[in-house]
């Protein structure tokens, strides 16, 4: 499995972050769901994971969108967003060439 399976820094970081959020969400959901049935614990683990994703990944994106521009930021969330766009298709880049 040569270079076709290698990930760049941004996608690799994204996968690691999502895996860490999944582990944290499952651990939190299972801990909070002690004494409940298996279906309830699984639903609670999913809800904890989903809440972590909203706060950690989507929250900074919304914040950067409101106070500035994601394209002009150097943060991790902005690098994940910008790495999937090539070439740039924003109005500013299209106007300036």
C-alpha positions as a Python dict, from the first residue, in 0.01 Angstrom:
ca = {
    (1, 'X'): (0, 0, 0),
    (2, 'X'): (224, 273, -128),
    (3, 'X'): (172, 644, -135),
    (4, 'X'): (-192, 609, -242),
    (5, 'X'): (-287, 533, 120),
    (6, 'X'): (-88, 813, 284),
    (7, 'X'): (-282, 1102, 436),
    (8, 'X'): (-173, 1462, 444),
    (9, 'X'): (-163, 1650, 774),
    (10, 'X'): (-513, 1804, 759),
    (11, 'X'): (-712, 1486, 679),
    (12, 'X'): (-499, 1284, 920),
    (13, 'X'): (-556, 1540, 1195),
    (14, 'X'): (-927, 1540, 1119),
    (15, 'X'): (-948, 1162, 1151),
    (16, 'X'): (-752, 1168, 1478),
    (17, 'X'): (-974, 1441, 1618),
    (18, 'X'): (-1292, 1255, 1520),
    (19, 'X'): (-1158, 931, 1668),
    (20, 'X'): (-1072, 1112, 1993),
    (21, 'X'): (-1418, 1271, 2002),
    (22, 'X'): (-1578, 931, 1940),
    (23, 'X'): (-1379, 773, 2223),
    (24, 'X'): (-1457, 1061, 2460),
    (25, 'X'): (-1826, 1064, 2364),
    (26, 'X'): (-1861, 688, 2412),
    (27, 'X'): (-1677, 695, 2744),
    (28, 'X'): (-1888, 986, 2870),
    (29, 'X'): (-2214, 834, 2747),
    (30, 'X'): (-2139, 494, 2896),
    (31, 'X'): (-2036, 649, 3227),
    (32, 'X'): (-2349, 865, 3245),
    (33, 'X'): (-2566, 571, 3139),
    (34, 'X'): (-2465, 330, 3415),
    (35, 'X'): (-2765, 138, 3544),
    (36, 'X'): (-2961, 182, 3222),
    (37, 'X'): (-3033, -62, 2940),
    (38, 'X'): (-2796, -122, 2650),
    (39, 'X'): (-3008, 76, 2403),
    (40, 'X'): (-3022, 374, 2640),
    (41, 'X'): (-2645, 364, 2696),
    (42, 'X'): (-2583, 348, 2320),
    (43, 'X'): (-2819, 640, 2255),
    (44, 'X'): (-2656, 843, 2532),
    (45, 'X'): (-2307, 766, 2396),
    (46, 'X'): (-2419, 883, 2049),
    (47, 'X'): (-2571, 1202, 2191),
    (48, 'X'): (-2252, 1280, 2387),
    (49, 'X'): (-2042, 1225, 2074),
    (50, 'X'): (-2276, 1443, 1868),
    (51, 'X'): (-2265, 1723, 2126),
    (52, 'X'): (-1884, 1712, 2135),
    (53, 'X'): (-1870, 1732, 1754),
    (54, 'X'): (-2102, 2034, 1753),
    (55, 'X'): (-1901, 2216, 2019),
    (56, 'X'): (-1549, 2125, 1904),
    (57, 'X'): (-1578, 2123, 1524),
    (58, 'X'): (-1879, 2332, 1430),
    (59, 'X'): (-1858, 2590, 1708),
    (60, 'X'): (-1522, 2736, 1604),
    (61, 'X'): (-1632, 2738, 1239),
    (62, 'X'): (-1942, 2943, 1325),
    (63, 'X'): (-1734, 3173, 1546),
    (64, 'X'): (-1475, 3230, 1272),
    (65, 'X'): (-1752, 3292, 1021),
    (66, 'X'): (-1913, 3555, 1245),
    (67, 'X'): (-1604, 3749, 1357),
    (68, 'X'): (-1391, 3720, 1046),
    (69, 'X'): (-1331, 3485, 761),
    (70, 'X'): (-1251, 3116, 773),
    (71, 'X'): (-1033, 3163, 464),
    (72, 'X'): (-815, 3418, 648),
    (73, 'X'): (-770, 3213, 966),
    (74, 'X'): (-473, 2991, 1053),
    (75, 'X'): (-659, 2758, 1292),
    (76, 'X'): (-709, 2382, 1260),
    (77, 'X'): (-1074, 2411, 1160),
    (78, 'X'): (-989, 2664, 890),
    (79, 'X'): (-708, 2443, 758),
    (80, 'X'): (-950, 2151, 728),
    (81, 'X'): (-1196, 2372, 541),
    (82, 'X'): (-938, 2525, 309),
    (83, 'X'): (-760, 2196, 233),
    (84, 'X'): (-1072, 2056, 68),
    (85, 'X'): (-1102, 2355, -165),
    (86, 'X'): (-860, 2368, -454),
    (87, 'X'): (-853, 2603, -637),
    (88, 'X'): (-1011, 2879, -432),
    (89, 'X'): (-1357, 2973, -556),
    (90, 'X'): (-1440, 3259, -322),
    (91, 'X'): (-1569, 3590, -459),
    (92, 'X'): (-1249, 3777, -363),
    (93, 'X'): (-1019, 3532, -540),
    (94, 'X'): (-1243, 3512, -845),
    (95, 'X'): (-1251, 3893, -873),
    (96, 'X'): (-874, 3935, -840),
    (97, 'X'): (-788, 3638, -1057),
}
